[in-house]
Tab-separated table of C-alpha atoms and ligand atoms in Angstrom:
chain	number	residue	atom	x	y	z
A	1422	UNK	CA	-5.174	8.742	-20.844
A	1423	UNK	CA	-3.330	9.785	-24.427
A	1424	UNK	CA	-0.373	12.150	-24.138
A	1425	UNK	CA	-1.868	15.401	-23.381
A	1426	UNK	CA	-0.129	18.492	-23.020
A	1427	UNK	CA	1.115	19.794	-19.122
A	1428	UNK	CA	-1.157	23.215	-18.852
A	1429	UNK	CA	-4.381	21.015	-20.485
A	1430	UNK	CA	-4.212	18.428	-17.943
A	1431	UNK	CA	-3.924	21.051	-14.945
A	1432	UNK	CA	-6.305	23.190	-16.519
A	1433	UNK	CA	-9.130	20.503	-16.478
A	1434	UNK	CA	-8.566	19.806	-13.818
A	1435	UNK	CA	-8.582	23.185	-11.895
A	1436	UNK	CA	-12.375	23.290	-13.735
A	1437	UNK	CA	-12.880	20.675	-11.969
A	1438	UNK	CA	-11.745	21.850	-8.548
A	1439	UNK	CA	-13.932	24.930	-9.657
A	1440	UNK	CA	-17.166	23.078	-9.878
A	1441	UNK	CA	-16.804	21.754	-7.387
A	1442	UNK	CA	-15.872	24.372	-5.320
A	1443	UNK	CA	-18.464	26.907	-6.272
A	1444	UNK	CA	-20.853	24.062	-4.977
A	1445	UNK	CA	-19.955	24.131	-1.733
A	1446	UNK	CA	-17.232	20.845	-1.412
A	1447	UNK	CA	-13.472	21.187	-0.531
A	1448	UNK	CA	-11.730	20.318	-3.687
A	1449	UNK	CA	-7.980	19.481	-4.062
A	1450	UNK	CA	-4.922	17.897	-6.397
A	1451	UNK	CA	-4.015	15.170	-4.366
A	1452	UNK	CA	-1.005	12.479	-4.362
A	1453	UNK	CA	1.094	12.110	-7.192
A	1454	UNK	CA	0.730	15.349	-9.641
A	1455	UNK	CA	1.374	17.364	-6.246
A	1456	UNK	CA	4.773	15.443	-5.164
A	1457	UNK	CA	5.805	16.096	-9.009
A	1458	UNK	CA	4.758	19.433	-9.814
A	1459	UNK	CA	6.781	20.818	-6.615
A	1460	UNK	CA	9.673	18.365	-7.934
A	1461	UNK	CA	9.606	20.675	-11.521
A	1462	UNK	CA	8.428	17.503	-13.254
A	1463	UNK	CA	5.781	16.362	-15.247
A	1464	UNK	CA	2.373	14.717	-13.858
A	1465	UNK	CA	0.896	12.067	-15.607
A	1466	UNK	CA	-2.781	12.588	-14.212
A	1467	UNK	CA	-3.938	14.863	-12.093
A	1468	UNK	CA	-6.069	13.273	-9.448
A	1469	UNK	CA	-8.735	15.277	-7.608
A	1470	UNK	CA	-9.372	14.371	-3.957
A	1471	UNK	CA	-12.955	16.173	-2.933
A	1472	UNK	CA	-15.310	16.355	0.374
A	1473	UNK	CA	-18.317	15.667	-1.842
A	1474	UNK	CA	-19.706	12.407	-1.981
A	1475	UNK	CA	-19.545	10.073	-5.371
A	1476	UNK	CA	-23.678	10.851	-6.229
A	1477	UNK	CA	-23.132	14.579	-6.147
A	1478	UNK	CA	-19.697	14.310	-7.956
A	1479	UNK	CA	-22.251	12.318	-10.390
A	1480	UNK	CA	-24.788	14.832	-10.504
A	1481	UNK	CA	-22.149	18.071	-10.959
A	1482	UNK	CA	-20.571	16.388	-13.993
A	1483	UNK	CA	-23.054	14.625	-15.945
A	1484	UNK	CA	-21.696	11.639	-18.180
A	1485	UNK	CA	-19.070	11.225	-15.613
A	1486	UNK	CA	-18.664	7.171	-15.433
A	1487	UNK	CA	-18.947	5.856	-12.359
A	1488	UNK	CA	-16.256	3.010	-12.322
A	1489	UNK	CA	-15.224	2.535	-8.889
A	1490	UNK	CA	-17.548	4.736	-7.154
A	1491	UNK	CA	-18.054	2.319	-4.351
A	1492	UNK	CA	-14.247	3.011	-3.322
A	1493	UNK	CA	-15.269	6.823	-3.939
A	1494	UNK	CA	-13.795	7.125	-6.958
A	1495	UNK	CA	-15.703	8.984	-10.055
A	1496	UNK	CA	-14.055	9.778	-13.710
A	1497	UNK	CA	-14.820	13.415	-14.875
A	1498	UNK	CA	-14.427	14.079	-18.329
A	1499	UNK	CA	-13.740	17.501	-18.917
A	1500	UNK	CA	-12.154	19.457	-21.757
A	1501	UNK	CA	-11.406	16.036	-23.781
A	1502	UNK	CA	-9.485	14.447	-20.872
A	1503	UNK	CA	-10.583	12.555	-17.780
A	1504	UNK	CA	-9.834	12.958	-14.411
A	1505	UNK	CA	-9.992	10.683	-11.187
A	1506	UNK	CA	-12.742	12.416	-8.593
A	1507	UNK	CA	-12.271	10.628	-4.869
A	1508	UNK	CA	-13.832	11.382	-1.990
A	1509	UNK	CA	-12.208	12.149	0.825
A	1510	UNK	CA	-11.523	8.516	2.607
A	1511	UNK	CA	-9.917	6.378	4.869
A	1512	UNK	CA	-10.019	2.954	4.199
A	1513	UNK	CA	-10.928	-0.232	6.695
A	1514	UNK	CA	-9.390	-3.297	7.327
A	1515	UNK	CA	-7.249	-5.055	4.598
A	1516	UNK	CA	-7.973	-9.071	4.968
A	1517	UNK	CA	-5.909	-9.643	1.670
A	1518	UNK	CA	-2.946	-8.320	2.027
A	1519	UNK	CA	-3.678	-5.450	-0.944
A	1520	UNK	CA	-7.270	-4.025	-0.992
A	1521	UNK	CA	-9.457	-2.184	2.105
A	1522	UNK	CA	-12.510	-4.358	2.725
A	1523	UNK	CA	-14.370	-1.808	3.127
A	1524	UNK	CA	-14.054	2.599	3.001
A	1525	UNK	CA	-15.761	5.038	5.204
A	1526	UNK	CA	-16.032	8.975	3.565
A	1527	UNK	CA	-13.888	10.698	5.807
A	1528	UNK	CA	-11.908	14.031	5.970
A	1529	UNK	CA	-8.716	15.256	3.881
A	1530	UNK	CA	-6.660	15.084	7.027
A	1531	UNK	CA	-8.167	11.240	7.121
A	1532	UNK	CA	-7.512	10.694	3.461
A	1533	UNK	CA	-4.221	11.804	3.584
A	1534	UNK	CA	-3.065	9.383	6.179
A	1535	UNK	CA	-4.639	6.392	4.526
A	1536	UNK	CA	-2.048	7.396	1.574
A	1537	UNK	CA	0.862	5.177	1.667
A	1538	UNK	CA	4.212	7.522	1.628
A	1539	UNK	CA	4.276	11.310	2.934
A	1540	UNK	CA	5.613	12.691	-0.101
A	1541	UNK	CA	2.523	11.278	-1.882
A	1542	UNK	CA	0.174	12.683	0.301
A	1543	UNK	CA	0.024	15.827	0.151
A	1544	UNK	CA	-2.941	18.061	-1.255
A	1545	UNK	CA	-2.926	21.293	-3.680
A	1546	UNK	CA	-5.311	24.173	-4.139
A	1547	UNK	CA	-4.638	24.790	-7.948
A	1548	UNK	CA	-6.834	27.928	-7.372
A	1549	UNK	CA	-5.076	29.397	-4.300
A	1550	UNK	CA	-1.981	27.623	-4.671
A	1551	UNK	CA	-1.844	26.697	-1.477
A	1552	UNK	CA	-0.203	23.193	-0.190
A	1553	UNK	CA	-2.171	21.265	2.583
A	1554	UNK	CA	-0.060	19.172	4.162
A	1555	UNK	CA	-0.794	16.456	6.787
A	1556	UNK	CA	2.099	14.133	7.057
A	1557	UNK	CA	4.996	16.203	6.584
A	1558	UNK	CA	5.567	15.408	2.819
A	1559	UNK	CA	7.192	18.870	2.062
A	1560	UNK	CA	9.772	18.506	4.438
A	1561	UNK	CA	11.016	14.880	2.840
A	1562	UNK	CA	10.242	15.957	-0.784
A	1563	UNK	CA	12.612	18.789	0.217
A	1564	UNK	CA	15.185	16.473	2.138
A	1565	UNK	CA	14.568	13.671	-0.643
A	1566	UNK	CA	13.225	11.300	1.624
A	1567	UNK	CA	10.987	8.284	0.903
A	1568	UNK	CA	8.986	7.949	4.188
A	1569	UNK	CA	5.897	5.745	4.792
A	1570	UNK	CA	2.894	7.497	6.416
A	1571	UNK	CA	2.640	6.755	10.142
A	1572	UNK	CA	4.193	2.858	11.153
A	1573	UNK	CA	5.727	1.386	8.328
A	1574	UNK	CA	5.315	-2.037	9.070
A	1575	UNK	CA	1.554	-1.577	9.292
A	1576	UNK	CA	1.246	0.128	6.252
A	1577	UNK	CA	2.917	-2.662	4.501
A	1578	UNK	CA	1.282	-5.424	6.464
A	1579	UNK	CA	-2.003	-3.802	4.861
A	1580	UNK	CA	-0.914	-3.527	1.531
A	1581	UNK	CA	2.042	-5.573	0.591
A	1582	UNK	CA	2.291	-3.857	-2.808
A	1583	UNK	CA	3.794	-0.616	-1.032
A	1584	UNK	CA	6.673	-2.487	-0.715
A	1585	UNK	CA	7.699	-2.719	-4.027
A	1586	UNK	CA	6.190	0.954	-4.521
A	1587	UNK	CA	8.628	2.180	-2.071
A	1588	UNK	CA	11.703	0.684	-4.082
A	1589	UNK	CA	9.630	2.159	-7.641
A	1590	UNK	CA	9.578	5.748	-6.037
A	1591	UNK	CA	12.841	5.760	-4.456
A	1592	UNK	CA	13.864	4.750	-7.977
A	1593	UNK	CA	12.423	7.189	-9.749
A	1594	UNK	CA	12.409	10.244	-8.099
A	1595	UNK	CA	16.442	9.728	-6.834
A	1596	UNK	CA	14.813	9.876	-3.124
A	1597	UNK	CA	16.675	7.975	0.094
A	1598	UNK	CA	14.238	5.536	1.947
A	1599	UNK	CA	14.239	6.488	5.820
A	1600	UNK	CA	15.934	4.078	7.419
A	1601	UNK	CA	12.277	2.831	9.814
A	1602	UNK	CA	10.874	2.771	6.409
A	1603	UNK	CA	14.055	0.627	4.897
A	1604	UNK	CA	13.689	-1.905	8.329
A	1605	UNK	CA	9.999	-2.592	7.838
A	1606	UNK	CA	10.445	-3.520	3.558
A	1607	UNK	CA	13.508	-5.303	4.491
A	1608	UNK	CA	11.806	-7.117	7.632
A	1609	UNK	CA	8.506	-8.002	5.260
A	1610	UNK	CA	10.173	-8.339	1.886
A	1611	UNK	CA	9.044	-12.000	1.292
A	1612	UNK	CA	5.519	-10.782	1.586
A	1613	UNK	CA	5.463	-9.314	-1.718
A	1614	UNK	CA	4.529	-12.713	-2.965
A	1615	UNK	CA	0.993	-12.357	-2.007
A	1616	UNK	CA	0.834	-9.669	-4.419
A	1617	UNK	CA	-0.872	-10.238	-7.786
A	1618	UNK	CA	2.187	-11.019	-11.032
A	1619	UNK	CA	0.490	-8.236	-12.796
A	1620	UNK	CA	1.141	-5.377	-10.512
A	1621	UNK	CA	4.798	-6.777	-9.527
A	1622	UNK	CA	5.414	-6.749	-13.517
A	1623	UNK	CA	3.934	-3.085	-13.615
A	1624	UNK	CA	6.220	-1.897	-10.585
A	1625	UNK	CA	9.178	-3.878	-12.018
A	1626	UNK	CA	8.815	-2.179	-15.439
A	1627	UNK	CA	8.564	0.943	-14.426
A	1628	UNK	CA	11.761	0.671	-12.141
A	1629	UNK	CA	13.627	-1.294	-14.974
A	1630	UNK	CA	12.858	1.305	-17.178
A	1631	UNK	CA	14.310	4.188	-15.843
A	1632	UNK	CA	17.303	5.536	-15.998
A	1633	UNK	CA	17.987	5.166	-13.013
A	1634	UNK	CA	17.647	1.214	-13.301
A	1635	UNK	CA	20.515	0.335	-11.417
A	1636	UNK	CA	19.651	2.123	-8.064
A	1637	UNK	CA	16.769	0.210	-8.203
A	1638	UNK	CA	18.159	-2.668	-8.812
A	1639	UNK	CA	20.286	-2.770	-6.190
A	1640	UNK	CA	17.110	-1.698	-3.730
A	1641	UNK	CA	15.633	-4.599	-5.234
A	1642	UNK	CA	18.681	-6.894	-4.137
A	1643	UNK	CA	19.613	-5.055	-0.572
A	1644	UNK	CA	15.582	-5.378	0.523
A	1645	UNK	CA	15.434	-8.400	-0.219
A	1646	UNK	CA	12.959	-7.972	-2.635
A	1647	UNK	CA	14.457	-9.290	-5.933
A	1648	UNK	CA	15.422	-12.529	-3.795
A	1649	UNK	CA	11.562	-12.652	-3.190
A	1650	UNK	CA	10.086	-11.863	-7.233
A	1651	UNK	CA	13.301	-12.879	-9.153
A	1652	UNK	CA	15.295	-15.778	-7.164
A	1653	UNK	CA	17.066	-16.322	-10.686
A	1654	UNK	CA	18.981	-12.869	-10.360
A	1655	UNK	CA	20.326	-13.892	-6.906
A	1656	UNK	CA	21.715	-17.402	-8.194
A	1657	UNK	CA	23.927	-15.213	-10.323
A	1658	UNK	CA	25.778	-14.210	-7.316
A	1659	UNK	CA	29.019	-16.491	-6.456
A	1660	UNK	CA	28.965	-17.831	-10.189
A	1661	UNK	CA	32.698	-17.509	-11.344
A	1662	UNK	CA	33.502	-17.291	-14.925
A	1663	UNK	CA	36.888	-17.444	-16.819
A	1664	UNK	CA	39.266	-14.258	-15.526
A	1665	UNK	CA	40.234	-13.768	-19.150
A	1666	UNK	CA	36.776	-13.392	-20.632
A	1667	UNK	CA	35.506	-12.042	-17.696
A	1668	UNK	CA	37.983	-9.514	-15.237
A	1669	UNK	CA	34.920	-7.792	-13.889
A	1670	UNK	CA	33.960	-10.914	-11.941
A	1671	UNK	CA	30.998	-13.317	-11.229
A	1672	UNK	CA	27.984	-13.276	-13.649
A	1673	UNK	CA	25.778	-11.220	-11.242
A	1674	UNK	CA	28.718	-8.287	-11.238
A	1675	UNK	CA	28.775	-8.650	-14.866
A	1676	UNK	CA	25.143	-8.384	-15.296
A	1677	UNK	CA	24.571	-5.446	-13.112
A	1678	UNK	CA	27.494	-3.828	-14.856
A	1679	UNK	CA	25.810	-4.549	-17.885
A	1680	UNK	CA	22.443	-2.470	-16.396
A	1681	UNK	CA	24.952	0.727	-15.570
A	1682	UNK	CA	26.071	0.665	-19.437
A	1683	UNK	CA	22.674	1.164	-20.854
A	1684	UNK	CA	21.614	4.100	-22.465
A	1685	UNK	CA	19.002	6.155	-20.515
A	1686	UNK	CA	15.963	5.327	-22.677
A	1687	UNK	CA	15.955	1.549	-23.752
A	1688	UNK	CA	13.098	-0.928	-24.835
A	1689	UNK	CA	11.734	-3.362	-21.958
A	1690	UNK	CA	12.958	-6.422	-24.018
A	1691	UNK	CA	16.389	-4.968	-24.315
A	1692	UNK	CA	16.504	-4.178	-20.707
A	1693	UNK	CA	15.148	-7.747	-19.663
A	1694	UNK	CA	17.467	-9.382	-21.849
A	1695	UNK	CA	20.270	-7.938	-19.953
A	1696	UNK	CA	19.015	-9.188	-16.772
A	1697	UNK	CA	18.889	-12.506	-18.390
A	1698	UNK	CA	20.852	-12.993	-20.646
A	1699	UNK	CA	23.189	-15.113	-18.882
A	1700	UNK	CA	20.285	-16.338	-16.659
A	1701	UNK	CA	21.206	-20.083	-16.699
A	1702	UNK	CA	25.035	-19.714	-16.382
A	1703	UNK	CA	24.759	-21.543	-12.975
A	1704	UNK	CA	23.096	-23.962	-14.029
A	1705	UNK	CA	25.500	-25.227	-17.274
A	1706	UNK	CA	28.436	-23.968	-15.356
A	1707	UNK	CA	31.184	-27.029	-15.804
A	1708	UNK	CA	34.694	-27.496	-15.090
A	1709	UNK	CA	37.167	-29.478	-16.988
A	1710	UNK	CA	40.550	-31.014	-15.779
A	1711	UNK	CA	42.529	-27.926	-16.437
A	1712	UNK	CA	40.221	-25.727	-14.616
A	1713	UNK	CA	38.855	-23.981	-17.469
A	1714	UNK	CA	35.132	-23.035	-16.824
A	1715	UNK	CA	32.528	-23.223	-19.404
A	1716	UNK	CA	28.361	-22.743	-20.118
A	1717	UNK	CA	28.152	-24.600	-23.109
A	1718	UNK	CA	24.470	-24.129	-24.047
A	1719	UNK	CA	23.474	-21.062	-21.626
A	1720	UNK	CA	22.020	-19.237	-24.521
A	1721	UNK	CA	19.783	-21.724	-25.348
A	1722	UNK	CA	18.851	-22.980	-22.173
A	1723	UNK	CA	18.875	-19.337	-20.818
A	1724	UNK	CA	16.263	-18.304	-23.702
A	1725	UNK	CA	13.431	-21.186	-22.272
A	1726	UNK	CA	14.276	-20.110	-18.486
A	1727	UNK	CA	13.865	-16.429	-19.582
A	1728	UNK	CA	10.340	-17.081	-21.421
A	1729	UNK	CA	9.159	-19.044	-17.707
A	1730	UNK	CA	10.224	-16.469	-15.452
A	1731	UNK	CA	8.258	-13.681	-18.080
A	1732	UNK	CA	5.164	-16.086	-17.971
A	1733	UNK	CA	5.121	-16.340	-14.300
A	1734	UNK	CA	5.368	-12.493	-14.142
A	1735	UNK	CA	2.469	-12.033	-16.845
A	1736	UNK	CA	4.222	-9.908	-19.846
A	1737	UNK	CA	2.920	-9.736	-22.797
A	1738	UNK	CA	4.046	-12.069	-25.810
A	1739	UNK	CA	5.144	-8.744	-27.140
A	1740	UNK	CA	7.335	-8.768	-25.023
A	1741	UNK	CA	8.146	-12.043	-23.962
A	1742	UNK	CA	8.959	-13.115	-28.194
A	1743	UNK	CA	11.581	-10.478	-28.345
A	1744	UNK	CA	13.484	-11.033	-25.064
A	1745	UNK	CA	13.725	-14.527	-25.660
A	1746	UNK	CA	14.840	-14.171	-29.093
A	1747	UNK	CA	17.524	-11.650	-27.814
A	1748	UNK	CA	19.026	-14.355	-25.229
A	1749	UNK	CA	18.918	-17.154	-27.481
A	1750	UNK	CA	20.958	-15.607	-29.981
A	1751	UNK	CA	23.152	-13.591	-27.747
A	1752	UNK	CA	26.311	-15.748	-28.862
A	1753	UNK	CA	26.041	-15.581	-31.838
A	1754	UNK	CA	27.475	-12.540	-32.238
A	1755	UNK	CA	30.886	-13.980	-31.976
A	1756	UNK	CA	30.421	-15.901	-35.467
A	1757	UNK	CA	29.566	-13.154	-37.216
A	1758	UNK	CA	32.892	-12.393	-38.686
A	1759	UNK	CA	33.003	-15.943	-40.261
A	1760	UNK	CA	29.643	-15.847	-41.629
A	1761	UNK	CA	29.018	-16.046	-45.205
A	1762	UNK	CA	26.888	-12.900	-46.372
A	1763	UNK	CA	23.617	-14.446	-46.920
A	1764	UNK	CA	23.355	-15.659	-43.320
A	1765	UNK	CA	25.057	-12.175	-41.748
A	1766	UNK	CA	22.309	-10.473	-43.977
A	1767	UNK	CA	19.362	-12.559	-42.650
A	1768	UNK	CA	20.312	-12.472	-38.870
A	1769	UNK	CA	21.078	-8.626	-39.246
A	1770	UNK	CA	17.508	-8.602	-41.026
A	1771	UNK	CA	15.549	-9.945	-37.986
A	1772	UNK	CA	13.593	-7.172	-36.171
A	1773	UNK	CA	14.979	-7.845	-32.716
A	1774	UNK	CA	18.597	-7.245	-34.518
A	1775	UNK	CA	19.364	-3.340	-33.330
A	1776	UNK	CA	17.830	-4.585	-29.588
A	1777	UNK	CA	20.545	-7.488	-29.619
A	1778	UNK	CA	23.270	-5.070	-30.903
A	1779	UNK	CA	23.039	-3.143	-27.673
A	1780	UNK	CA	22.633	-6.129	-25.620
A	1781	UNK	CA	25.841	-7.254	-27.179
A	1782	UNK	CA	28.029	-3.885	-27.154
A	1783	UNK	CA	26.874	-3.727	-23.478
A	1784	UNK	CA	28.126	-7.654	-23.149
A	1785	UNK	CA	31.104	-6.820	-24.537
A	1786	UNK	CA	31.545	-3.200	-22.349
A	1787	UNK	CA	30.870	-4.931	-19.147
A	1788	UNK	CA	33.490	-7.379	-19.595
A	1789	UNK	CA	36.431	-7.468	-21.799
A	1790	UNK	CA	34.985	-4.243	-23.809
A	1791	UNK	CA	36.096	-5.943	-27.041
A	1792	UNK	CA	33.882	-4.052	-29.285
A	1793	UNK	CA	35.265	-5.599	-32.614
A	1794	UNK	CA	32.301	-7.911	-33.755
A	1795	UNK	CA	30.181	-4.747	-33.025
A	1796	UNK	CA	32.014	-2.810	-35.254
A	1797	UNK	CA	32.553	-5.650	-37.585
A	1798	UNK	CA	28.680	-5.684	-38.152
A	1799	UNK	CA	28.369	-1.521	-37.913
A	1800	UNK	CA	30.494	-1.746	-40.997
A	1801	UNK	CA	28.260	-4.350	-42.912
A	1802	UNK	CA	25.493	-2.287	-42.129
A	1803	UNK	CA	27.211	0.471	-43.751
A	1804	UNK	CA	28.513	-1.416	-46.721
A	1805	UNK	CA	24.669	-2.875	-47.376
A	1806	UNK	CA	23.203	0.187	-46.730
A	1807	UNK	CA	22.619	0.623	-50.365
A	1808	UNK	CA	19.788	-2.001	-51.235
A	1809	UNK	CA	17.345	-3.944	-48.223
A	1810	UNK	CA	18.545	-6.433	-46.497
A	1811	UNK	CA	16.597	-9.141	-47.857
A	1812	UNK	CA	15.669	-7.671	-51.531
A	1813	UNK	CA	12.394	-9.083	-53.267
A	1814	UNK	CA	13.059	-12.693	-54.396
A	1815	UNK	CA	14.143	-13.149	-57.901
A	1816	UNK	CA	12.053	-15.891	-58.839
A	1817	UNK	CA	8.724	-17.096	-56.537
A	1818	UNK	CA	7.307	-20.730	-55.559
A	1819	UNK	CA	4.838	-20.526	-58.462
A	1820	UNK	CA	7.656	-19.825	-61.102
A	1821	UNK	CA	8.872	-23.065	-59.943
A	1822	UNK	CA	5.785	-24.315	-60.510
A	1823	UNK	CA	5.164	-23.401	-63.578
A	1824	UNK	CA	8.545	-24.944	-64.694
A	1825	UNK	CA	7.255	-28.202	-63.323
A	1826	UNK	CA	8.077	-28.165	-59.833
A	1827	UNK	CA	5.436	-29.831	-57.509
A	1828	UNK	CA	4.872	-28.022	-54.060
A	1829	UNK	CA	6.859	-29.071	-51.208
A	1830	UNK	CA	10.353	-29.060	-49.185
A	1831	UNK	CA	12.390	-29.668	-52.083
A	1832	UNK	CA	11.422	-26.436	-53.832
A	1833	UNK	CA	11.445	-24.851	-50.658
A	1834	UNK	CA	15.031	-25.591	-50.399
A	1835	UNK	CA	15.600	-24.344	-54.107
A	1836	UNK	CA	14.532	-20.679	-53.302
A	1837	UNK	CA	16.556	-20.889	-50.257
A	1838	UNK	CA	19.665	-21.442	-52.454
A	1839	UNK	CA	18.674	-18.926	-55.058
A	1840	UNK	CA	18.368	-16.523	-52.242
A	1841	UNK	CA	21.415	-17.276	-50.594
A	1842	UNK	CA	22.871	-16.581	-53.847
A	1843	UNK	CA	20.804	-13.301	-54.466
A	1844	UNK	CA	21.997	-11.871	-50.923
A	1845	UNK	CA	25.586	-13.034	-51.654
A	1846	UNK	CA	25.602	-10.541	-55.099
A	1847	UNK	CA	26.159	-13.519	-57.068
A	1848	UNK	CA	22.569	-13.426	-58.868
A	1849	UNK	CA	20.918	-9.682	-59.583
A	1850	UNK	CA	18.028	-10.161	-61.921
A	1851	UNK	CA	15.527	-12.977	-62.544
A	1852	UNK	CA	16.688	-13.996	-66.099
A	1853	UNK	CA	20.100	-15.025	-64.338
A	1854	UNK	CA	18.495	-16.967	-62.011
A	1855	UNK	CA	15.943	-18.325	-64.118
A	1856	UNK	CA	18.994	-19.700	-66.534
A	1857	UNK	CA	20.747	-20.790	-63.324
A	1858	UNK	CA	17.599	-22.780	-62.312
A	1859	UNK	CA	17.761	-24.539	-65.772
A	1860	UNK	CA	21.388	-25.689	-65.125
A	1861	UNK	CA	21.398	-26.095	-61.460
A	1862	UNK	CA	17.936	-27.531	-60.828
A	1863	UNK	CA	16.414	-28.907	-63.503
A	1864	UNK	CA	12.796	-30.087	-62.914
A	1865	UNK	CA	12.761	-33.537	-61.061
A	1866	UNK	CA	10.543	-36.557	-62.322
A	1867	UNK	CA	7.605	-36.875	-60.461
A	1868	UNK	CA	8.824	-39.367	-57.909
A	1869	UNK	CA	11.893	-36.927	-56.901
A	1870	UNK	CA	9.666	-34.257	-56.735
A	1871	UNK	CA	7.195	-35.431	-54.327
A	1872	UNK	CA	9.787	-35.918	-51.223
B	2290	LIG	P1	2.435	7.515	-10.529
B	2290	LIG	O1	1.376	7.845	-11.649
B	2290	LIG	O2	3.664	8.527	-11.518
B	2290	LIG	O3	3.154	6.294	-11.087
B	2290	LIG	P2	1.496	7.946	-8.159
B	2290	LIG	O4	1.600	8.814	-6.792
B	2290	LIG	O5	-0.083	9.207	-8.987
B	2290	LIG	O6	2.313	8.160	-8.723
B	2290	LIG	P3	-0.988	6.333	-8.363
B	2290	LIG	O7	-0.783	4.719	-8.295
B	2290	LIG	O8	-0.950	6.689	-9.660
B	2290	LIG	O9	0.598	7.040	-7.883
B	2290	LIG	O10	-1.343	6.785	-7.315
B	2290	LIG	C1	-2.420	7.969	-7.315
B	2290	LIG	C2	-2.067	8.135	-5.387
B	2290	LIG	O11	-2.694	7.164	-4.400
B	2290	LIG	C3	-0.543	8.103	-4.685
B	2290	LIG	O12	0.289	9.305	-4.864
B	2290	LIG	C4	-0.878	7.650	-3.493
B	2290	LIG	O13	-1.201	8.971	-2.791
B	2290	LIG	C5	-2.125	7.219	-3.574
B	2290	LIG	N1	-2.043	5.368	-3.309
B	2290	LIG	C6	-1.636	4.896	-4.836
B	2290	LIG	N2	-1.495	3.562	-4.229
B	2290	LIG	C7	-1.681	3.300	-3.072
B	2290	LIG	C8	-1.031	2.168	-2.263
B	2290	LIG	N3	-0.923	1.062	-2.786
B	2290	LIG	N4	-1.622	2.451	-1.070
B	2290	LIG	C9	-1.508	3.454	-0.405
B	2290	LIG	N5	-1.782	4.833	-0.853
B	2290	LIG	C10	-1.515	4.672	-2.336
B	2291	LIG	MG1	-0.947	8.984	-10.955
């Protein structure tokens, strides 16, 4: 569903409920939207739960999509929006640790009982404002507690994704996890490995994109879920670093500190690059005779390892490519003051650069706090602001071919040399570039040109 205004969504859901009620059925808002509106937050979508059977819902809303009707869910279009209308149901046995084998249509109370957490088990009648609470969700919302409905062990055994959903809700809602629920999560954490990588990826994404991501990180570690889904992060614990550069402590402490220093809103590649930028420090650590600790090549190996982890978790190429680039390049920032202008401009012109600056910034602030290279780049950005970092070329390959060059690597090198001079400010127009060519790169004979 596209971004729709909250009143329009609520209005649409309310009119769906009105139609169902007018036909003699029970119909209520259910789950996340009730929780979010009681918290005064904007709900993402409004789900309807009803006593009407799927065939009856389809009859009342011609054009409704029957996708998922066997689970009792019908998608209804109303006022340009889509709403999930689910028949009250109870889940049968679970044999795969994720989805019920069967569902049986049931009462509203039974439908509340099959939901995961008490705060997700509330119903609201939008026509009367009445809250229907079979699971103690209201009290838990007020106390800001995340509690499994019923026996926590059993609920996590049925559907292992709930383990990670618990950490996600505790993170985004800022709730405490009720002790029995927490105990069950800690005991059952390894079972998350039976859940599909895509579902794990989606939950991790919600946790790390949320401003409360540091708490999410800690909950993942303390629950044992980090060990189960991202064991590489745990391997950062106890990986000692030279104190002169890293007074904060080991690589794990450094990474965690960086997470806490990010702005609230971040891109997914940025937060993932923070998590993984030093992922290969444990594997590359060396200590010489003087006791000096080094991590040669941790950036390049880290880029490979980051790609492997993100592929394992089924992240898209659109997320993987910029994350890997940021990890691969994060050590280059120490060289920026020594870079020739052409090289610096090319480094800065890459599409991932602004996120890489943010990675570098928290890398510095999460260690010695020396922002001199960051500030240097910001000054250079101002200095270069008047024109594009990479302006249109002064001469083209076609120009060179017209001058008698053959296509090939030598021609590419000449074009790069001219672009270097242009980026350095030594050549600024086509005429000068052509005269420079005449003097410095006369057309080679056929034999040389074919290299
Ligand atoms: P959000 O959409 O903000 O992530 P939500 O609470 O709406 O949160 P959804 O995944 O959209 O979560 O699910 C809607 C409702 O369905 C939940 O509030 C919960 O009542 C129920 N639910 C969803 N997934 C599960 C699950 N794995 N086990 C039990 N109940 C679930
Ligand atoms: Mg939802």
